[in-house]
Short mmCIF file of C-alpha atoms and ligand atoms in Angstrom, two decimals:
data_model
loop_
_atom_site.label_atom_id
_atom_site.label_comp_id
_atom_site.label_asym_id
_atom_site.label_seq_id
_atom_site.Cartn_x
_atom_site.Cartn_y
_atom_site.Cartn_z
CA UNK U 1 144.07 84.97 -82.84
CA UNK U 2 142.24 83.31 -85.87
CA UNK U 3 144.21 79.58 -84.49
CA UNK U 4 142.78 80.45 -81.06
CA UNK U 5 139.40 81.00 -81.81
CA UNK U 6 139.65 77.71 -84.01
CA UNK U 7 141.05 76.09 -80.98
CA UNK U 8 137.52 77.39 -79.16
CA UNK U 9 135.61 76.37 -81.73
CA UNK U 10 136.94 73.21 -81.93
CA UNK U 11 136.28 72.79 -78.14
CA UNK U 12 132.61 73.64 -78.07
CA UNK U 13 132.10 71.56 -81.54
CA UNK U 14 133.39 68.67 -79.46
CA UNK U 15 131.76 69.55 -76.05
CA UNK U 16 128.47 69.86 -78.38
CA UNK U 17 129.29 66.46 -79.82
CA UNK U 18 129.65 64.55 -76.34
CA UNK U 19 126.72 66.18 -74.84
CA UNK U 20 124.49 65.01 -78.31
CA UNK U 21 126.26 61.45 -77.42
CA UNK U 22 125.13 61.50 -74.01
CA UNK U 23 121.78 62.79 -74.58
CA UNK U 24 121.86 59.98 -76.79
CA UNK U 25 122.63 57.78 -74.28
CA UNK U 26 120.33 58.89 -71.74
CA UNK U 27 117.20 58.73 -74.01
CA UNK U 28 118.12 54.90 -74.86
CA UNK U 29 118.89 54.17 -71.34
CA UNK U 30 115.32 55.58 -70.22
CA UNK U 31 113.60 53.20 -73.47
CA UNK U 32 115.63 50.17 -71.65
CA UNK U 33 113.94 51.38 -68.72
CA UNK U 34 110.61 51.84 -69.63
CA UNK U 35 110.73 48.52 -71.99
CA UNK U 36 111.77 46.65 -68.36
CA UNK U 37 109.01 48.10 -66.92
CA UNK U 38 106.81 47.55 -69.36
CA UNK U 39 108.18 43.54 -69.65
CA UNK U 40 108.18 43.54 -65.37
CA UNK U 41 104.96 44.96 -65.40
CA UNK U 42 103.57 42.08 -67.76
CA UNK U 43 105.14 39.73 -66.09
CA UNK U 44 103.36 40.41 -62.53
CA UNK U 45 99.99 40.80 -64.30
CA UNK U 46 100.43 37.51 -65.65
CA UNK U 47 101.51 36.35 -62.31
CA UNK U 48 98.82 37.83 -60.36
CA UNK U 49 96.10 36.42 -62.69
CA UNK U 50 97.64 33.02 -62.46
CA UNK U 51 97.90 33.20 -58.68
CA UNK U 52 94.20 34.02 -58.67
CA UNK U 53 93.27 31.52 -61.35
CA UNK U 54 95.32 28.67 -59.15
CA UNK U 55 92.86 30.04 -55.70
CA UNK U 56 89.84 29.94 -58.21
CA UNK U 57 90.96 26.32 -58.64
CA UNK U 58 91.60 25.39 -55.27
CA UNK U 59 88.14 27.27 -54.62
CA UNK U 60 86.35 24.88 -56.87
CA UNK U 61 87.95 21.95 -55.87
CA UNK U 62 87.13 22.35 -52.36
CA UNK U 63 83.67 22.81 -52.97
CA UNK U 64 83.27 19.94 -54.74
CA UNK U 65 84.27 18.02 -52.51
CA UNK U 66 82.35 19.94 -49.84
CA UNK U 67 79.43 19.34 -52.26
CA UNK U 68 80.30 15.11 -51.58
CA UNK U 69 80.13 15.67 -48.12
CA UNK U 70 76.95 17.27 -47.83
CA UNK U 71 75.90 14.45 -50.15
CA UNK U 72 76.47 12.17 -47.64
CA UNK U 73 75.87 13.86 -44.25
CA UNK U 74 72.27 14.80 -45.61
CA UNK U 75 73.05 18.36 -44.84
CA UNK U 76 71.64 20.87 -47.15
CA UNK U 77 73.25 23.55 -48.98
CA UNK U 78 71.54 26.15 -47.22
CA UNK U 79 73.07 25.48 -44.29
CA UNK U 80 76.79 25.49 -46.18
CA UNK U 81 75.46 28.69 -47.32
CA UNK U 82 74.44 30.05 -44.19
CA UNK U 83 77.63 28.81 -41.82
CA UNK U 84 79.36 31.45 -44.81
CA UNK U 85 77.20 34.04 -43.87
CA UNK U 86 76.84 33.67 -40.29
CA UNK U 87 81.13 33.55 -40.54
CA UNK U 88 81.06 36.94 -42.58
CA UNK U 89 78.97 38.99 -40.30
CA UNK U 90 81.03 38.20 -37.33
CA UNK U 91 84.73 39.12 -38.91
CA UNK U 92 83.03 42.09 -40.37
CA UNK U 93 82.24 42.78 -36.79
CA UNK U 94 85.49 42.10 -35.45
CA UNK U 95 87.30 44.51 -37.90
CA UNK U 96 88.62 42.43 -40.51
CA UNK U 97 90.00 43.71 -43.51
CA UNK U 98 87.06 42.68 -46.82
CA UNK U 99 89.82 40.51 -48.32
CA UNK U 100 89.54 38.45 -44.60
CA UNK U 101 85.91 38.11 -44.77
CA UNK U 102 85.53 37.32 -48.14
CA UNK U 103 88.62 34.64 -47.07
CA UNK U 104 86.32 33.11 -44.13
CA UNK U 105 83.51 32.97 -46.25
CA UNK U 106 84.64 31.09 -48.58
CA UNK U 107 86.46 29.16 -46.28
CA UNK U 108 83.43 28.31 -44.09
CA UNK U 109 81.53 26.03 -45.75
CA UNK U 110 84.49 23.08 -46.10
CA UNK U 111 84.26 22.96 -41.84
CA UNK U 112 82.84 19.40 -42.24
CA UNK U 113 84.40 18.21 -45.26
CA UNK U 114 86.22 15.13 -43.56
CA UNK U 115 82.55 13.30 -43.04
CA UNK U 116 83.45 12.19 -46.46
CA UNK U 117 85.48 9.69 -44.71
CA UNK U 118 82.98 8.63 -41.83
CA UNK U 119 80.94 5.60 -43.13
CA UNK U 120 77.72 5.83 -44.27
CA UNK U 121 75.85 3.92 -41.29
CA UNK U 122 77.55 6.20 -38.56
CA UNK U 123 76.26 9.09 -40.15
CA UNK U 124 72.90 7.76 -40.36
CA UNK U 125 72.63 6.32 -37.08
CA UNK U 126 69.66 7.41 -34.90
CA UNK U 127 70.00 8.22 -31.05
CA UNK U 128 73.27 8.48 -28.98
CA UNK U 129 76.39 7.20 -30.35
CA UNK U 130 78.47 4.80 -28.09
CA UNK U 131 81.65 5.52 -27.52
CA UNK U 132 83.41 3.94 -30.29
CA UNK U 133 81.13 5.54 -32.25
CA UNK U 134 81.51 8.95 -31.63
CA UNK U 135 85.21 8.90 -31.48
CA UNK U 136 85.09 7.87 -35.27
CA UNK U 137 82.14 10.41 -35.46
CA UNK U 138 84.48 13.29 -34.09
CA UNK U 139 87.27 11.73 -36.40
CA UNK U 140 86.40 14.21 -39.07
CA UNK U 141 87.64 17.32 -37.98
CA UNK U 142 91.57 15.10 -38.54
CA UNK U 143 90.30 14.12 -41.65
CA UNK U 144 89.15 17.62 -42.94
CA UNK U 145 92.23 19.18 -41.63
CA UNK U 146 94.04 16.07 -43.50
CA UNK U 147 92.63 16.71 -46.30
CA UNK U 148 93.55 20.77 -46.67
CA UNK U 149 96.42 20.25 -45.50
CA UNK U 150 100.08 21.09 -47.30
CA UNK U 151 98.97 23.88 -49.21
CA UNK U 152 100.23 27.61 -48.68
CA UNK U 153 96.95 28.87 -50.26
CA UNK U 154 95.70 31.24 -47.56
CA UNK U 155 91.71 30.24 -48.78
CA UNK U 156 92.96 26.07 -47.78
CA UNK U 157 95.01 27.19 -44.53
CA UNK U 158 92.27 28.91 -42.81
CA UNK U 159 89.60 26.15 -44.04
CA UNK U 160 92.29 23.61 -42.56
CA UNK U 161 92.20 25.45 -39.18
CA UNK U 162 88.40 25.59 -39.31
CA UNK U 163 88.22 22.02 -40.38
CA UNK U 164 90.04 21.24 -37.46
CA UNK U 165 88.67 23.07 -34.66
CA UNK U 166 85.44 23.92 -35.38
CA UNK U 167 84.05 21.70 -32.25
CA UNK U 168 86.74 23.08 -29.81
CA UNK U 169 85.19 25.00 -27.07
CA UNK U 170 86.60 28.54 -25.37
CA UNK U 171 86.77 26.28 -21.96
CA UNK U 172 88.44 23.70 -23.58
CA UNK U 173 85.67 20.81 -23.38
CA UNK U 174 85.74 20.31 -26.85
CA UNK U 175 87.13 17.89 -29.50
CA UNK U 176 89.30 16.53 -30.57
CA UNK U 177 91.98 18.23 -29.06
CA UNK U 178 90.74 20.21 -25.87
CA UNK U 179 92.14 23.16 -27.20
CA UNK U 180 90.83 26.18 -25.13
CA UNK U 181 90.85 30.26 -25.36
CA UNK U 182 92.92 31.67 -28.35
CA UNK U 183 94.84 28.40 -28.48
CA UNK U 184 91.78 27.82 -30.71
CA UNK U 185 92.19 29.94 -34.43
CA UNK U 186 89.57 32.84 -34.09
CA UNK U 187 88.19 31.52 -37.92
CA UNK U 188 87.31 28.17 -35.92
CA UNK U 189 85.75 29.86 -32.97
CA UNK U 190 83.89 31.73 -35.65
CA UNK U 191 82.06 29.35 -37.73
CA UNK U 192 81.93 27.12 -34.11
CA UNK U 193 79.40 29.82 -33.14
CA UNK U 194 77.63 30.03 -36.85
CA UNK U 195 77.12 26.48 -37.27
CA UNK U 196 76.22 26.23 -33.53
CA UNK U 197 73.40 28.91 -34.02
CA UNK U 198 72.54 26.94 -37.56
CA UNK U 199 72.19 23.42 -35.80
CA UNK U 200 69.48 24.86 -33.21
CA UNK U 201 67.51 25.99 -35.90
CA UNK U 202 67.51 23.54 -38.09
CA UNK U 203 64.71 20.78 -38.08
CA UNK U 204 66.78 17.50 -37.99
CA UNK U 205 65.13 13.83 -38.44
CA UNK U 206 65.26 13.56 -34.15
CA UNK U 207 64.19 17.35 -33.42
CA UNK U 208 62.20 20.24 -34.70
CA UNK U 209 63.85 23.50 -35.65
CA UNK U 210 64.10 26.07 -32.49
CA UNK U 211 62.78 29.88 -33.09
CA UNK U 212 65.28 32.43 -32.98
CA UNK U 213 64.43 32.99 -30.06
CA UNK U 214 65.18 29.96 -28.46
CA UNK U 215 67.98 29.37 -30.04
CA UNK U 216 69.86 32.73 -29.16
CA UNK U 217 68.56 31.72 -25.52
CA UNK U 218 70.39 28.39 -25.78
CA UNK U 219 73.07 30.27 -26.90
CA UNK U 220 73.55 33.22 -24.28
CA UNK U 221 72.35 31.28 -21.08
CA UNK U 222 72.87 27.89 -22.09
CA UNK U 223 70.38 24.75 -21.53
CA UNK U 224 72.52 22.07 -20.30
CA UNK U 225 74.19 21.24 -23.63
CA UNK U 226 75.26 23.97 -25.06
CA UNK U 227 76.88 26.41 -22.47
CA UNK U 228 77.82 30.26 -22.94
CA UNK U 229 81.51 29.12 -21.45
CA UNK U 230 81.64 27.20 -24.92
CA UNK U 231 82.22 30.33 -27.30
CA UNK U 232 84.59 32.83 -27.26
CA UNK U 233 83.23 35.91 -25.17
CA UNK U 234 84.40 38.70 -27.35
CA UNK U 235 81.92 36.86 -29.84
CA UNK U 236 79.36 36.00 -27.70
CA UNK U 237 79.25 40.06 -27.44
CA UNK U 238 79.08 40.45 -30.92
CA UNK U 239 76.55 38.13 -31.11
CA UNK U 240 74.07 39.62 -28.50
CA UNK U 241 74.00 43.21 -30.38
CA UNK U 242 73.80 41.32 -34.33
CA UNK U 243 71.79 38.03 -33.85
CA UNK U 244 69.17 39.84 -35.83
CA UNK U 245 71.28 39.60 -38.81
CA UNK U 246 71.86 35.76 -37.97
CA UNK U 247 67.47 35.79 -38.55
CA UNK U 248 67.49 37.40 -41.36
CA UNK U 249 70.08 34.80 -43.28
CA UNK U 250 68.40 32.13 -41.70
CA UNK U 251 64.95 33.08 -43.43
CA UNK U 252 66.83 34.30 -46.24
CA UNK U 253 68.84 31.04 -47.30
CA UNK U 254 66.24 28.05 -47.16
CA UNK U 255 67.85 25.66 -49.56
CA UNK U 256 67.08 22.00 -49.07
CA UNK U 257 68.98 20.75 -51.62
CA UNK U 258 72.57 19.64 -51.28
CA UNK U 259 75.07 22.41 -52.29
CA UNK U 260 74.90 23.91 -55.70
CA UNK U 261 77.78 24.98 -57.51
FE1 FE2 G 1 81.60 19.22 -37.77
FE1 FE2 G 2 77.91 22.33 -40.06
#
């Protein structure tokens, strides 16, 4: 009797002793656990904050050299500014996600960042260009889109496809490839319509700036040159119900200088 309850004893001492051992185990398995967390954790912090440092960079970098080509093209920051804007209100419109718009936006200006390449006394030239001319003149949308190229930052993609095809037209009578409909990206056909807008009110060395007015008409019915066919419909919607938004950034945003940083 006395053996067997010895025997017992002896049992539950050692069923008391493994269970202490594999509490034991447990607890250091779940510090492992949280330490790996803790360790992962740091690590895609450190990840994420280099990630957006290296967009900050590529951010800065393309504006400065946006900030050479509006050196040389004469055009002003506000317009940079106001293509962003312009670009904004219509993917807010269309439902984008605020990580999208802030991407187009920031994206926008850098559409004619390949004039860095066109020489000097093309850009300056007065009156209609000749042939020759213009096709070197059109030459920087390649250029821009050269120039953005090879990176997978989503910011330098989408200003590469703007670069690119911000002249296309919807019916395909644009440069320099003819693209037409959604062949074209929807950023391009975007800022196509903002900088559009921008151009016909904008005083110019050959032209006056049009009202708001006017310009929207030019816009919507056309006046020879520009045509409604040019822009994509679904925007050209957009457009008819918001243009006094495009106003109010046109007023707002009157820098004459060349881009600030
Ligand atoms: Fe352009
Ligand atoms: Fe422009």
């Amino acid at each position: 009797m006395q053996s067997e309850l010895e025997a017992v004893k002896g049992q539950l001492k050692e069923l008391t002793r493994r269970e202490r051992a594999r509490q034991r185990e447990m607890t250091a398995a779940r510090r492992k656990l949280r330490e790996f967390a803790q360790d992962l954790e740091f690590a895609l912090a450190l990840e994420r904050r280099r990630a957006s440092e290296l967009e900050q960079a590529y951010y800065d970098m393309v504006l400065r050299l946006t900030r050479a080509s509006t050196y040389k093209d004469n055009e002003t920051g506000g317009h940079i500014q106001r293509v962003s804007f312009y670009a904004r209100i219509l993917a807010r419109s269309l439902g984008w996600s605020e990580v999208d718009q802030e991407l187009i936006f920031r994206a926008a200006p850098m559409h004619d960042v390949g004039k860095i390449a066109i020489p000097d006394t093309l850009i300056r030239k007065r009156g209609r260009l000749g042939a020759e001319d213009r096709q070197v003149m059109e030459s920087h949308t390649l250029i821009g889109a050269q120039l953005l190229e090879g990176s997978n930052s989503r910011l330098l993609e989408m200003a590469r496809d703007i670069a690119v095809t911000h002249h296309e037209h919807w019916d395909g009578t644009g440069y320099p490839r003819g693209l037409a409909g959604n062949q074209i990206p929807i950023a391009g056909r975007i800022v196509m319509l903002g900088d559009n807008y921008d151009a016909l009110r904008s005083r110019r060395s050959y032209k006056q700036g049009f009202s708001h007015e006017k310009a929207c008409r030019i816009i919507l019915e056309g006046d020879g040159r520009t045509r409604p066919e040019h822009f994509d419909p679904e925007l050209l919607a957009i457009f008819r119900t918001i243009h006094p938004e495009f106003n109010g950034i046109f007023e707002q945003f009157q820098q004459t200088e060349p881009l600030a940083l």
